[in-house]
Coordinates of C-alpha atoms and ligand atoms in Angstrom, one line a residue:
X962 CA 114.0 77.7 298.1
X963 CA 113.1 77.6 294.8
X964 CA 111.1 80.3 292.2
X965 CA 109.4 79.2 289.0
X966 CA 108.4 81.3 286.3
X967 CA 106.6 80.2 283.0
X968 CA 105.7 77.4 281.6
X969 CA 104.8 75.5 278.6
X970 CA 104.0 72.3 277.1
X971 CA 106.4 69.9 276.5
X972 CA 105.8 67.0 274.4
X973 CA 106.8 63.3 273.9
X974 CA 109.7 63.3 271.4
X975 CA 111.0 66.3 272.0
X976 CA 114.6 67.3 273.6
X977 CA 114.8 69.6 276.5
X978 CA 118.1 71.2 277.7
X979 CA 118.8 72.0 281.3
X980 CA 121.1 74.4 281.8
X981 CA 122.3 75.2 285.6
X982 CA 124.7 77.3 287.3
X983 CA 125.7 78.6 290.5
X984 CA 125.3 82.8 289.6
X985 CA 126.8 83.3 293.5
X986 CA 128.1 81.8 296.7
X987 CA 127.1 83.9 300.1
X988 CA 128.1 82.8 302.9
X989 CA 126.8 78.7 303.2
X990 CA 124.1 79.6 300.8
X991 CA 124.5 79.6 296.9
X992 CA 122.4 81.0 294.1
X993 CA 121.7 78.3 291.2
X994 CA 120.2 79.8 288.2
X995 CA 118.4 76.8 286.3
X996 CA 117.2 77.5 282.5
X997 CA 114.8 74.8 280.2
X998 CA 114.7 75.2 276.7
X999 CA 112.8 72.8 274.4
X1000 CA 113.8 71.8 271.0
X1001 CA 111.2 70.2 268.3
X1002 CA 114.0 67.8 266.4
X1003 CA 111.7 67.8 263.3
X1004 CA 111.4 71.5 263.1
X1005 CA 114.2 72.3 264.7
X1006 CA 112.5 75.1 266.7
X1007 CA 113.4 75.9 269.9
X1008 CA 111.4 77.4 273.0
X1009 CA 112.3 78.4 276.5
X1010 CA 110.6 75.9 278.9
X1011 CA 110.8 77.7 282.4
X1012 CA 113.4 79.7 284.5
X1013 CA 114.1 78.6 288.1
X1014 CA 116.5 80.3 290.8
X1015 CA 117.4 77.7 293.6
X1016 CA 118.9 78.6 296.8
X1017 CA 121.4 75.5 298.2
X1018 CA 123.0 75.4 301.6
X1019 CA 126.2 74.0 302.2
X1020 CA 126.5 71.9 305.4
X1021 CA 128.8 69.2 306.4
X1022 CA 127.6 67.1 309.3
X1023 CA 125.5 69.5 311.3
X1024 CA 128.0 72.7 310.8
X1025 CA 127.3 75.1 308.2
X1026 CA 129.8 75.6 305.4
X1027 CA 132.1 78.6 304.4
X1028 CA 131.5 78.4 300.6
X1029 CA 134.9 79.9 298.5
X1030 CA 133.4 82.9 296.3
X1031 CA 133.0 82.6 292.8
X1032 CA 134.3 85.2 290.5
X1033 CA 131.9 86.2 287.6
X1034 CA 133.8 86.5 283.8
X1035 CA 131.3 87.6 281.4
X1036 CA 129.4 90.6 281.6
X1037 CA 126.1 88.8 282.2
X1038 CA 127.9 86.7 284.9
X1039 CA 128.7 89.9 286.5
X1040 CA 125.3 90.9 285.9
X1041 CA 123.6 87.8 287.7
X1042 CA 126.4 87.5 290.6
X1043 CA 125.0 91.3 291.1
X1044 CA 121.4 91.5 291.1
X1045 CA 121.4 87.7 293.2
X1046 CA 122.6 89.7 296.3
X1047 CA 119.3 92.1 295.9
X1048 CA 117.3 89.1 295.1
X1049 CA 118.2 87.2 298.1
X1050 CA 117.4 90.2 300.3
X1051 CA 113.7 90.1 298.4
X1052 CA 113.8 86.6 299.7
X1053 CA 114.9 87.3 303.1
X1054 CA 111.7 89.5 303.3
X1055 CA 109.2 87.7 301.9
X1056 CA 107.1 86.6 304.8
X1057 CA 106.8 90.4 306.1
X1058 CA 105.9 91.4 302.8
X1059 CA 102.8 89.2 303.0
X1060 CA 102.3 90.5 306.8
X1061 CA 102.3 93.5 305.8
X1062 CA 99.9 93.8 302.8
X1063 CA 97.3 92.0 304.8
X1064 CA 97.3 94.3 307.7
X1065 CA 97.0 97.6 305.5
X1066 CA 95.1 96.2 302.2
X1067 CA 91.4 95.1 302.9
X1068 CA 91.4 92.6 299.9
X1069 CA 88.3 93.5 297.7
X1070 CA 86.7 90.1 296.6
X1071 CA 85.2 91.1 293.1
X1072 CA 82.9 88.6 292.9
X1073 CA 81.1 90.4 290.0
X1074 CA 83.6 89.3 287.7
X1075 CA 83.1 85.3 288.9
X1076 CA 81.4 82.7 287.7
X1077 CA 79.3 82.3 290.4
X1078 CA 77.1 79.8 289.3
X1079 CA 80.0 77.9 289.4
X1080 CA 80.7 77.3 293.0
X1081 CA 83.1 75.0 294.7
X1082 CA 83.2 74.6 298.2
X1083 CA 86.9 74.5 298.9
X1084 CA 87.1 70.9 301.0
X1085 CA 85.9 69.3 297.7
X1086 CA 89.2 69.9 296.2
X1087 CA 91.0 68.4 299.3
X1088 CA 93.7 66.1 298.5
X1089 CA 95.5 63.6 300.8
X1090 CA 98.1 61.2 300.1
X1091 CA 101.1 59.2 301.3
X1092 CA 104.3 58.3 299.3
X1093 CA 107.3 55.8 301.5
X1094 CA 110.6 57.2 300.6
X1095 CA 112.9 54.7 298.8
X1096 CA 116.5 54.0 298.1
X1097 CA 115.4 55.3 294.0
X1098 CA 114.2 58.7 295.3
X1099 CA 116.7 59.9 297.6
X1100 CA 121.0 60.9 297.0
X1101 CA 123.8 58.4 298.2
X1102 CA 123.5 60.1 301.8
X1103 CA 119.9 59.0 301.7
X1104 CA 118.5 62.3 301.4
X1105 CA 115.2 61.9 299.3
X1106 CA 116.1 64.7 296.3
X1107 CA 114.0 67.6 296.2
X1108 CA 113.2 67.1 292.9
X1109 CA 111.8 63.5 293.9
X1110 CA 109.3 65.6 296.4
X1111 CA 108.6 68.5 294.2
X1112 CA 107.2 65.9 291.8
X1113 CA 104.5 64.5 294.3
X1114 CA 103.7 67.4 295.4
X1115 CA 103.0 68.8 291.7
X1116 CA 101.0 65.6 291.3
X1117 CA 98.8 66.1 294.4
X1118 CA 98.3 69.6 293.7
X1119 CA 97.2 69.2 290.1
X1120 CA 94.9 66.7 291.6
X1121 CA 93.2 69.2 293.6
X1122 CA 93.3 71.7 290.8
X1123 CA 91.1 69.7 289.0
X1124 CA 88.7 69.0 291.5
X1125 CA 88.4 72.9 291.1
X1126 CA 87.5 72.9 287.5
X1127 CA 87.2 69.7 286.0
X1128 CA 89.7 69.6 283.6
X1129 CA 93.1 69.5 282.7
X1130 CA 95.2 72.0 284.9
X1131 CA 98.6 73.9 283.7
X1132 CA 100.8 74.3 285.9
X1133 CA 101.9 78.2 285.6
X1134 CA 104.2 79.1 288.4
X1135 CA 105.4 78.1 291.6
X1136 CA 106.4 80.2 294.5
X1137 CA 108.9 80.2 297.2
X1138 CA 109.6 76.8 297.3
X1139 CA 110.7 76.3 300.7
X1140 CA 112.9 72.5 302.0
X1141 CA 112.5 72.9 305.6
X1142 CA 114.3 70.2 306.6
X1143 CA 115.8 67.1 304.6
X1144 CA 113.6 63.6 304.8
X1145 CA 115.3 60.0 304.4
X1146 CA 115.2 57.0 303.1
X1147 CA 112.3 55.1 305.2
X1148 CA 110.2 58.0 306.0
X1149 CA 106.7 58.2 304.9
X1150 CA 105.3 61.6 303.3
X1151 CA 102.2 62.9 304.0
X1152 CA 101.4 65.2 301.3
X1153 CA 98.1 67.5 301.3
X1154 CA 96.6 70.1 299.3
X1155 CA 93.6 72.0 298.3
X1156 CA 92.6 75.0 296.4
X1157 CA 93.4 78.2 298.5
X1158 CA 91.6 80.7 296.2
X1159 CA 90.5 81.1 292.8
X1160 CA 90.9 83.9 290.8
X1161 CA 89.0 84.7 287.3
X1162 CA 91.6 82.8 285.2
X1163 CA 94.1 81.5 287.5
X1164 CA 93.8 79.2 290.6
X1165 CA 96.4 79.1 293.4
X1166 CA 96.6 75.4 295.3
X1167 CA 98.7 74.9 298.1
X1168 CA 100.4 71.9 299.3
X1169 CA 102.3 70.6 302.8
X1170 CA 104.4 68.0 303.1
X1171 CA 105.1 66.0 306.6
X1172 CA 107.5 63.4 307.3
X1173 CA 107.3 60.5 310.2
X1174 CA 109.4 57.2 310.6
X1175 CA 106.4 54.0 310.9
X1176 CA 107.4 53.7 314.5
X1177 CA 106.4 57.5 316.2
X1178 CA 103.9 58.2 313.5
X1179 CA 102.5 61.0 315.9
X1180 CA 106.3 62.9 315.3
X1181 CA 105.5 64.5 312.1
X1182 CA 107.8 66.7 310.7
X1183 CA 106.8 69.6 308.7
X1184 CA 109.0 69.5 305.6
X1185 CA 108.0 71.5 303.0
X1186 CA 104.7 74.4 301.8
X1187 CA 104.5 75.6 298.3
X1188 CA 101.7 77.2 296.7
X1189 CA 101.4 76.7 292.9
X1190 CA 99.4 78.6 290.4
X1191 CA 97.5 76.7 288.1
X1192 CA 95.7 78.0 284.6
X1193 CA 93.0 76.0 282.2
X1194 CA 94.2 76.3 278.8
X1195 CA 91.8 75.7 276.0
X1196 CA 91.7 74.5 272.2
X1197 CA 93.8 78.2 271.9
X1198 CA 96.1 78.1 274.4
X1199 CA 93.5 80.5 276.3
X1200 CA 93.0 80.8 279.9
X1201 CA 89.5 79.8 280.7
X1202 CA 87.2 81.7 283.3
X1203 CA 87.1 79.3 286.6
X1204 CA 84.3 78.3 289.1
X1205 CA 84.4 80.3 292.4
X1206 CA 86.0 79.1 295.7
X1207 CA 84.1 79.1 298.5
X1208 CA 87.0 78.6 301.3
X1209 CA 86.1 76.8 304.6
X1210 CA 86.1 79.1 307.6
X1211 CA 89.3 79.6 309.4
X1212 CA 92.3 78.5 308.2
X1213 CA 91.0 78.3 304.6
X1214 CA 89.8 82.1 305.0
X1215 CA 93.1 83.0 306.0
X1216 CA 94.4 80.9 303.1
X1217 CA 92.1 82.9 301.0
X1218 CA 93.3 86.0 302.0
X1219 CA 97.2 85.1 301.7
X1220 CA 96.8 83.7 298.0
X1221 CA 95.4 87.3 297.1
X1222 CA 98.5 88.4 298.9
X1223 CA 100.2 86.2 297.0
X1224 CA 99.0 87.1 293.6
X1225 CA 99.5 90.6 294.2
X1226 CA 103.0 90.4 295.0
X1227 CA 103.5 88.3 292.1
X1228 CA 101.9 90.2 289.5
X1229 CA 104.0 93.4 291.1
X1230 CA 107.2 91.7 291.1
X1231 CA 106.7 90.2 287.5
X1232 CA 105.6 94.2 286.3
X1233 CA 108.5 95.6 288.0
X1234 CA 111.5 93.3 288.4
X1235 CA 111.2 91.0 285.0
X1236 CA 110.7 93.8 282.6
X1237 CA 113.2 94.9 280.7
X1238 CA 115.3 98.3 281.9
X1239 CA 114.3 100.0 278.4
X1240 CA 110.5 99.0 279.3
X1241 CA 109.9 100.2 283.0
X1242 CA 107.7 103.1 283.4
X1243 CA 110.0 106.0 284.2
X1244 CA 108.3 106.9 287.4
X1245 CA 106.3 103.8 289.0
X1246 CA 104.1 104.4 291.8
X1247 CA 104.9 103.7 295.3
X1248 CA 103.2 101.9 297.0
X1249 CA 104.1 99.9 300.4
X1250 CA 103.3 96.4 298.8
X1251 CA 105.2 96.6 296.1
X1252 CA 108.2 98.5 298.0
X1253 CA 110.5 95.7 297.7
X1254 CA 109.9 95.2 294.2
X1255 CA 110.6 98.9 293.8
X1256 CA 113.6 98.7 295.7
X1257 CA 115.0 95.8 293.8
X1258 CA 114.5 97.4 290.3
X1259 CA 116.6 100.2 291.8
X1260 CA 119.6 98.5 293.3
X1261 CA 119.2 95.9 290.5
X1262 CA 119.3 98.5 287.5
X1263 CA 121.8 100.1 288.6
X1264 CA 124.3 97.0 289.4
X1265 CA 123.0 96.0 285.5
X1266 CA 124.2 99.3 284.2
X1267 CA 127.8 98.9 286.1
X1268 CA 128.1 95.0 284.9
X1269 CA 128.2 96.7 281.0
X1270 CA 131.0 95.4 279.8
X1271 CA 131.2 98.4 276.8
X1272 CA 131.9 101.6 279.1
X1273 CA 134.4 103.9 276.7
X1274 CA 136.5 106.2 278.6
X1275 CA 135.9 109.8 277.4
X1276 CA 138.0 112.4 279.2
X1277 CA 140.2 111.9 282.2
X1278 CA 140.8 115.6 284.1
X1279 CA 143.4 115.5 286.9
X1280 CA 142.5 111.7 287.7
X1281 CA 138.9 112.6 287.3
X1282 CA 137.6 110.1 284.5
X1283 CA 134.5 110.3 282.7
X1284 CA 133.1 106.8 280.9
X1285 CA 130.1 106.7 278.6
X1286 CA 127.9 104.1 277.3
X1287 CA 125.8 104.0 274.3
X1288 CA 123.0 101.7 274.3
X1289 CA 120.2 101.2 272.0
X1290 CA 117.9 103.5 273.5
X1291 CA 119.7 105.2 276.1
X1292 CA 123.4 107.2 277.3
X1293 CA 124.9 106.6 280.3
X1294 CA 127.7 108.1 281.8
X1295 CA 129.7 107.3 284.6
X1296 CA 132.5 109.1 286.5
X1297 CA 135.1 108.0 288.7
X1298 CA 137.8 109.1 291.1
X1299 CA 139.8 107.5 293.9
X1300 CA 139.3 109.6 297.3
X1301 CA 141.0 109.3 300.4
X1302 CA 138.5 108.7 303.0
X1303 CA 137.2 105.5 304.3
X1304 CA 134.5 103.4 301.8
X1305 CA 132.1 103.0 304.9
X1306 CA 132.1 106.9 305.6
X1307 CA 131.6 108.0 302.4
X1308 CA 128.8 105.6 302.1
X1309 CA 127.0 107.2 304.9
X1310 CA 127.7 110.6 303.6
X1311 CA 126.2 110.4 300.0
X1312 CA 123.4 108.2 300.9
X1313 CA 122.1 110.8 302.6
X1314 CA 120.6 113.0 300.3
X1315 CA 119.9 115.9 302.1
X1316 CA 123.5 116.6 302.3
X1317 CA 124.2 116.6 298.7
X1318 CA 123.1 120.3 298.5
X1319 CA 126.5 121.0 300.4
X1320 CA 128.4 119.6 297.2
X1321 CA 126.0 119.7 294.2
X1322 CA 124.4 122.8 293.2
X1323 CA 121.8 120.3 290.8
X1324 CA 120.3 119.7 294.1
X1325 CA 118.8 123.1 295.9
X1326 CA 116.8 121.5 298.9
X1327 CA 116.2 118.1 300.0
X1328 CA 113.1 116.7 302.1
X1329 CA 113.2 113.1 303.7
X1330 CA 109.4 112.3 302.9
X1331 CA 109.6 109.3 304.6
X1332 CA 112.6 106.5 305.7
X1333 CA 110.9 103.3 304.4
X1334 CA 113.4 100.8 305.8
X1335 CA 116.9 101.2 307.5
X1336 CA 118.2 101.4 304.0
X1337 CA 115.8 102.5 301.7
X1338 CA 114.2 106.4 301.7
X1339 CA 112.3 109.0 299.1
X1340 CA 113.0 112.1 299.2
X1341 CA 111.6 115.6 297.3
X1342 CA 114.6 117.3 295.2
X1343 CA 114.5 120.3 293.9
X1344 CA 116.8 121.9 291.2
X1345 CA 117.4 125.3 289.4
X1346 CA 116.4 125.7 286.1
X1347 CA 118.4 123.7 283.7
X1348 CA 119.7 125.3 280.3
X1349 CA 117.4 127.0 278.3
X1350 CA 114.2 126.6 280.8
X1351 CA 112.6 129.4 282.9
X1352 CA 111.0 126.6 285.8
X1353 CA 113.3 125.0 288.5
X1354 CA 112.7 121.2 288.4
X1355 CA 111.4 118.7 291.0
X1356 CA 112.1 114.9 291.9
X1357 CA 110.7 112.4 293.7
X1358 CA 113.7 109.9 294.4
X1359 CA 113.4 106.8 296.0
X1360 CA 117.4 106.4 297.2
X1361 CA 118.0 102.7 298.2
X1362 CA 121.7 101.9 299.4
X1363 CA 122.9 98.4 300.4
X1364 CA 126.3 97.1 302.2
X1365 CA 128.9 94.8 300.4
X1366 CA 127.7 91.4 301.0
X1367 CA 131.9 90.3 300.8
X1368 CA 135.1 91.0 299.4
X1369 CA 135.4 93.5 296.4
X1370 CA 131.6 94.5 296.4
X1371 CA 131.1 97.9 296.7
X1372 CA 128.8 99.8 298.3
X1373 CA 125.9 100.7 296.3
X1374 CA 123.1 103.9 296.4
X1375 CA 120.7 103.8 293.7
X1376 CA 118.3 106.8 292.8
X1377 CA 115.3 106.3 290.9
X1378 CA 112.2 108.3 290.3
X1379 CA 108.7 107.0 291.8
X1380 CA 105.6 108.8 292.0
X1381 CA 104.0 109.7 295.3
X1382 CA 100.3 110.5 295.6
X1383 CA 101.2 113.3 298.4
X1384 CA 103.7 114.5 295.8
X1385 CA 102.3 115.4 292.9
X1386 CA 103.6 117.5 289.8
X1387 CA 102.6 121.1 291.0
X1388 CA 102.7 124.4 288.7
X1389 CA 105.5 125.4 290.3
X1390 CA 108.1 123.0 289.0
X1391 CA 108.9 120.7 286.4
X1392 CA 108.5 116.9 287.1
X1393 CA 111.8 116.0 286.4
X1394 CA 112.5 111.8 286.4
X1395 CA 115.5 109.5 286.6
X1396 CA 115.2 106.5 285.5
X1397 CA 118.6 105.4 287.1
X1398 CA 121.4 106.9 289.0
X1399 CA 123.5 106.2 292.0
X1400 CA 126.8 106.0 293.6
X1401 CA 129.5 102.5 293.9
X1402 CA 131.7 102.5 296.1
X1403 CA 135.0 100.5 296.2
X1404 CA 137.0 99.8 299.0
X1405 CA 140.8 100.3 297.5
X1406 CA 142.2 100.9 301.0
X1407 CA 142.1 101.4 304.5
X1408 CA 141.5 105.3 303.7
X1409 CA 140.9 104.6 300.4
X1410 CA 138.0 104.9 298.2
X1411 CA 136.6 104.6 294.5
X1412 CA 133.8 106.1 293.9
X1413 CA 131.8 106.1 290.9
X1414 CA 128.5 108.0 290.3
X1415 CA 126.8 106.7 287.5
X1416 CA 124.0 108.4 285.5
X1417 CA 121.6 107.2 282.5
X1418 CA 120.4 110.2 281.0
X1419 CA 116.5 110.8 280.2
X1420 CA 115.7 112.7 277.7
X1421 CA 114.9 115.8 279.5
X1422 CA 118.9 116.3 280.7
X1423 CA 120.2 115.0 277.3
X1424 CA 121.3 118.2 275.7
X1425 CA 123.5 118.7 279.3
X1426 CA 124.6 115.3 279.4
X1427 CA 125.9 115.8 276.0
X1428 CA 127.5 118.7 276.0
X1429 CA 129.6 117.8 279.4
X1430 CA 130.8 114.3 277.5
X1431 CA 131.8 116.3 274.7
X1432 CA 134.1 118.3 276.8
X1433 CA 131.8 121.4 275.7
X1434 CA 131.2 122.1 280.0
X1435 CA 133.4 121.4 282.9
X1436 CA 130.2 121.0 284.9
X1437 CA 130.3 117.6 285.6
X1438 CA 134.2 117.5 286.2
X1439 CA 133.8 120.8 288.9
X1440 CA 130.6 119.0 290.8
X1441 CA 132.6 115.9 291.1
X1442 CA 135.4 117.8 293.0
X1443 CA 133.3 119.5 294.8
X1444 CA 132.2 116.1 295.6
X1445 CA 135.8 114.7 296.8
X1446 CA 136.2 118.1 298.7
X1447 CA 132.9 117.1 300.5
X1448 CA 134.2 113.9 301.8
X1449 CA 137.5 114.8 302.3
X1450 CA 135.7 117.4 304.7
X1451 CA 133.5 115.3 306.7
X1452 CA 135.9 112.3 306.6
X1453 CA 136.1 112.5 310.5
X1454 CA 133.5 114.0 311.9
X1455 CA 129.7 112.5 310.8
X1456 CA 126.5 114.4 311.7
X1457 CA 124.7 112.7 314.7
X1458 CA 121.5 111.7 312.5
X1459 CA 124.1 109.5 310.3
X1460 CA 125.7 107.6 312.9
X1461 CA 122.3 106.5 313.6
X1462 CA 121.5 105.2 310.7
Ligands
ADP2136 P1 99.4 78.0 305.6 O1 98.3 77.3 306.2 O2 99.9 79.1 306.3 O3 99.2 78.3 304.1 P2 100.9 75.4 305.7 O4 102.3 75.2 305.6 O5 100.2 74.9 306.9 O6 100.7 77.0 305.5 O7 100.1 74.8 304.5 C1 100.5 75.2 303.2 C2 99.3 74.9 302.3 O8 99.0 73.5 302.2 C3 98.0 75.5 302.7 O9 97.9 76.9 302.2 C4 97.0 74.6 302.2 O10 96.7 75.0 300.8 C5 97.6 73.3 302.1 N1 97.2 72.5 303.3 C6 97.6 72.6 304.6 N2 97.0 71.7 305.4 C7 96.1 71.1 304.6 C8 95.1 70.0 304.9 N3 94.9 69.5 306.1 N4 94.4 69.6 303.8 C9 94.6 70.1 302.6 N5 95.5 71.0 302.3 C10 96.2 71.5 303.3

């Protein structure tokens, strides 16, 4: 399965370096991150190309492989090995994302802002074509390389692009990049593709790939469906506007709809999950399509802010430490203690947020406004008045926790603020917002746990924030007992509703 994101011209004459690596190894599956940077020789300027994540599976014969873990050096090793659990969960989802948008969005065509007197009728762009797979294009096992059918499809795709507009398509992205099952030398390809939709500036073609041996031509396999979004650049670099689509009925209105699907999701997951930390909106709306995006900039920040590799120890009280970070724009502090009490159980206990009032007196009540997913929840907070103000605060937290995918990952629940339009700022509070926050969780022992509960301070808390790292409070140091008494107390015994979950 592979991802795609940006793309620009490469010229004759001019160098480009791959650069690939696996960033983690599941189970039989492996993350490959794959970078292309361009370099003018003349100039000596260099570009990034594209970005591509790959998933590989391991198999030998027909049994799966048990892959040996690889262990991530450098802080942004760390950093990648990370965030590629989340993103393989965002994966794992991806078809029920769709599913889900287009039973609760009616998409809106807004034809208005078309070129309708431009109109294609989709079957014009339809493309057809058949490539025999030979010893060049396929691995020593006879495989034909994915790379090999990537290529024809690109070329069959861009062929229907520009039956759309009649011109020279860019190819901009490609999405979930999906090798059903392998093809060999021999086999004959049936590649086909047409324009699914057509937005103002940006088209989306899709293209399926069959295989069959010459002799049962009727068996034909269904390798491989990508859908690839292409642009029309002029003189500028500029997008230009695009003729409408008129799809065929049927399949191609369904097609129609999914590409909108499509787009959506991409434009929400390229808002959300590629910006930088420093750059998200503090409190982005919730929404159900772009839940998983959400979700992933919560566990993902988080596991970004525990990868720093510049965390300064600041106090330690009775085995109690306190770590801060300085970053260009923002403090973080973290604080850690080892507890006796089993990792799993604690990892019930705080992800529930409605206990926490039991422990922290930041948090006065708790209400689950609504259990998204098994693991993912919002919830209203409110909190007393902090230092210096009259008004008690309010949050709206969207709390997102996630098992150890192996060996020395921890348990993770992030916290981050989203906006929800049933719960809006009211006069009786103060809209308070965290950006990130959350609990890791290591498992030391059989009753043995560190746990860290990390914190990256908005502006609104700095002055406390401060004044605890300085040593000026003992706030932070008596809440985090209170804490370890809190597990230590329910270590046996969970509530009913947790077990459940
Ligand atoms: P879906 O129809 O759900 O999109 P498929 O795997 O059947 O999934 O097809 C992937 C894409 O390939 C389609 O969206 C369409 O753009 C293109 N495609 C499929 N069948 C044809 C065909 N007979 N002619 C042209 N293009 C096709």
């Amino acid at each position: 399965m592979i991802q795609n994101v940006g793309n620009h011209l490469r010229r004759v004459g001019q160098v480009v370096n791959i650069k690939a690596k696996v960033n983690r190894a599941f189970n039989s599956s492996m993350e490959v991150g794959i970078q292309v940077a361009s370099e003018d020789l003349c100039s000596e300027k260099q570009w990034n190309v594209c970005k591509a994540l790959a998933t590989f599976v391991a198999r030998r014969e027909i049994t799966k492989v048990k892959l040996k873990q690889i262990t991530p050096r450098t802080e942004e090793e760390k950093m990648e090995h990370s965030v590629a659990a989340e993103r393989r969960r965002m994966r794992l989802v991806y078809a029920d994302t769709i599913k889900d948008l287009l039973a609760n969005c009616a998409i809106q065509d807004d034809l208005e802002s078309r070129d309708c007197s431009r109109m294609v009728p989709a079957e014009k762009t339809c493309v057809e074509s058949v490539e025999l797979v030979l010893p060049p294009h396929a691995n020593h096992q006879g495989n034909t390389f994915g790379g090999q059918i990537m290529a024809w499809m690109e070329n069959v795709a861009t062929i229907a692009a520009s039956r759309l507009c009649r011109a020279h398509p860019t190819l901009k992205a490609i999405e979930m990049f999906h090798f059903r099952g392998p093809s060999q030398v021999g086999d004959r390809l049936v590649l086909k593709a047409i324009v699914n939709n057509a937005f103002k500036h940006s088209m989306e073609v899709g293209v399926c790939v069959e295989a069959y041996r010459q002799e049962a031509e009727t068996h034909r396999r269904h390798i491989n469906s990508a859908f690839m979004t292409f642009v029309v650049l002029d003189a500028d670099d500029q997008p230009q506007l695009l003729p409408w689509i008129r799809p065929q009925p049927g399949d191609g209105e369904r097609r129609y709809r999914e590409a909108s699907a499509r787009k959506k999701i991409r434009l929400d997951r390229k808002y959300i999950v590629s910006c930088k930390q420093t750059e998200v909106p503090l409190s982005v709306p919730w929404d159900p399509s772009n839940q998983v995006y959400l979700s992933y900039n919560n566990v993902s920040s988080l596991k970004m802010l525990v990868a720093k590799d510049n965390w300064v120890l600041s106090s330690e009280i009775s085995q109690v430490r306190l770590y801060t970070l300085e970053d260009d724009k923002f403090l973080s502090f973290h604080m850690e203690m080892v507890v006796h009490v089993d990792a799993a159980q604690a990892f019930l206990l705080l992800s529930d947020l409605r206990q926490r009032p039991e422990w922290d007196k930041h948090y006065r009540s708790v209400e689950l406004v609504q259990q998204v997913d098994e693991d993912d929840a919002i919830y209203h907070v409110t909190s007393p008045a902090l230092g210096g103000h009259t008004k008690p605060q309010d949050f709206v937290i969207l709390a997102s926790r996630r098992k150890p995918c192996d060996n020395g990952d921890p348990y993770v629940i992030a916290l981050r603020s989203v906006t929800l339009p049933t719960h809006r700022e009211t006069p009786e509070y103060r809209r308070g917002e965290t950006l990130c926050s959350g609990f890791c969780l290591w498992r030391e022992g059989d009753q043995l746990t560190k746990v860290s509960y990390y914190n990256q301070a908005t502006p609104g808390v700095l002055n406390y924030v401060t004044t605890n790292v300085a040593g000026l409070s003992s706030e932070f140091y008596t809440t985090f007992k209170a804490c370890e008494q809190f597990l230590l107390d329910n270590r046996n015994d969970l509530a009913p509703s947790l077990q459940t979950l």
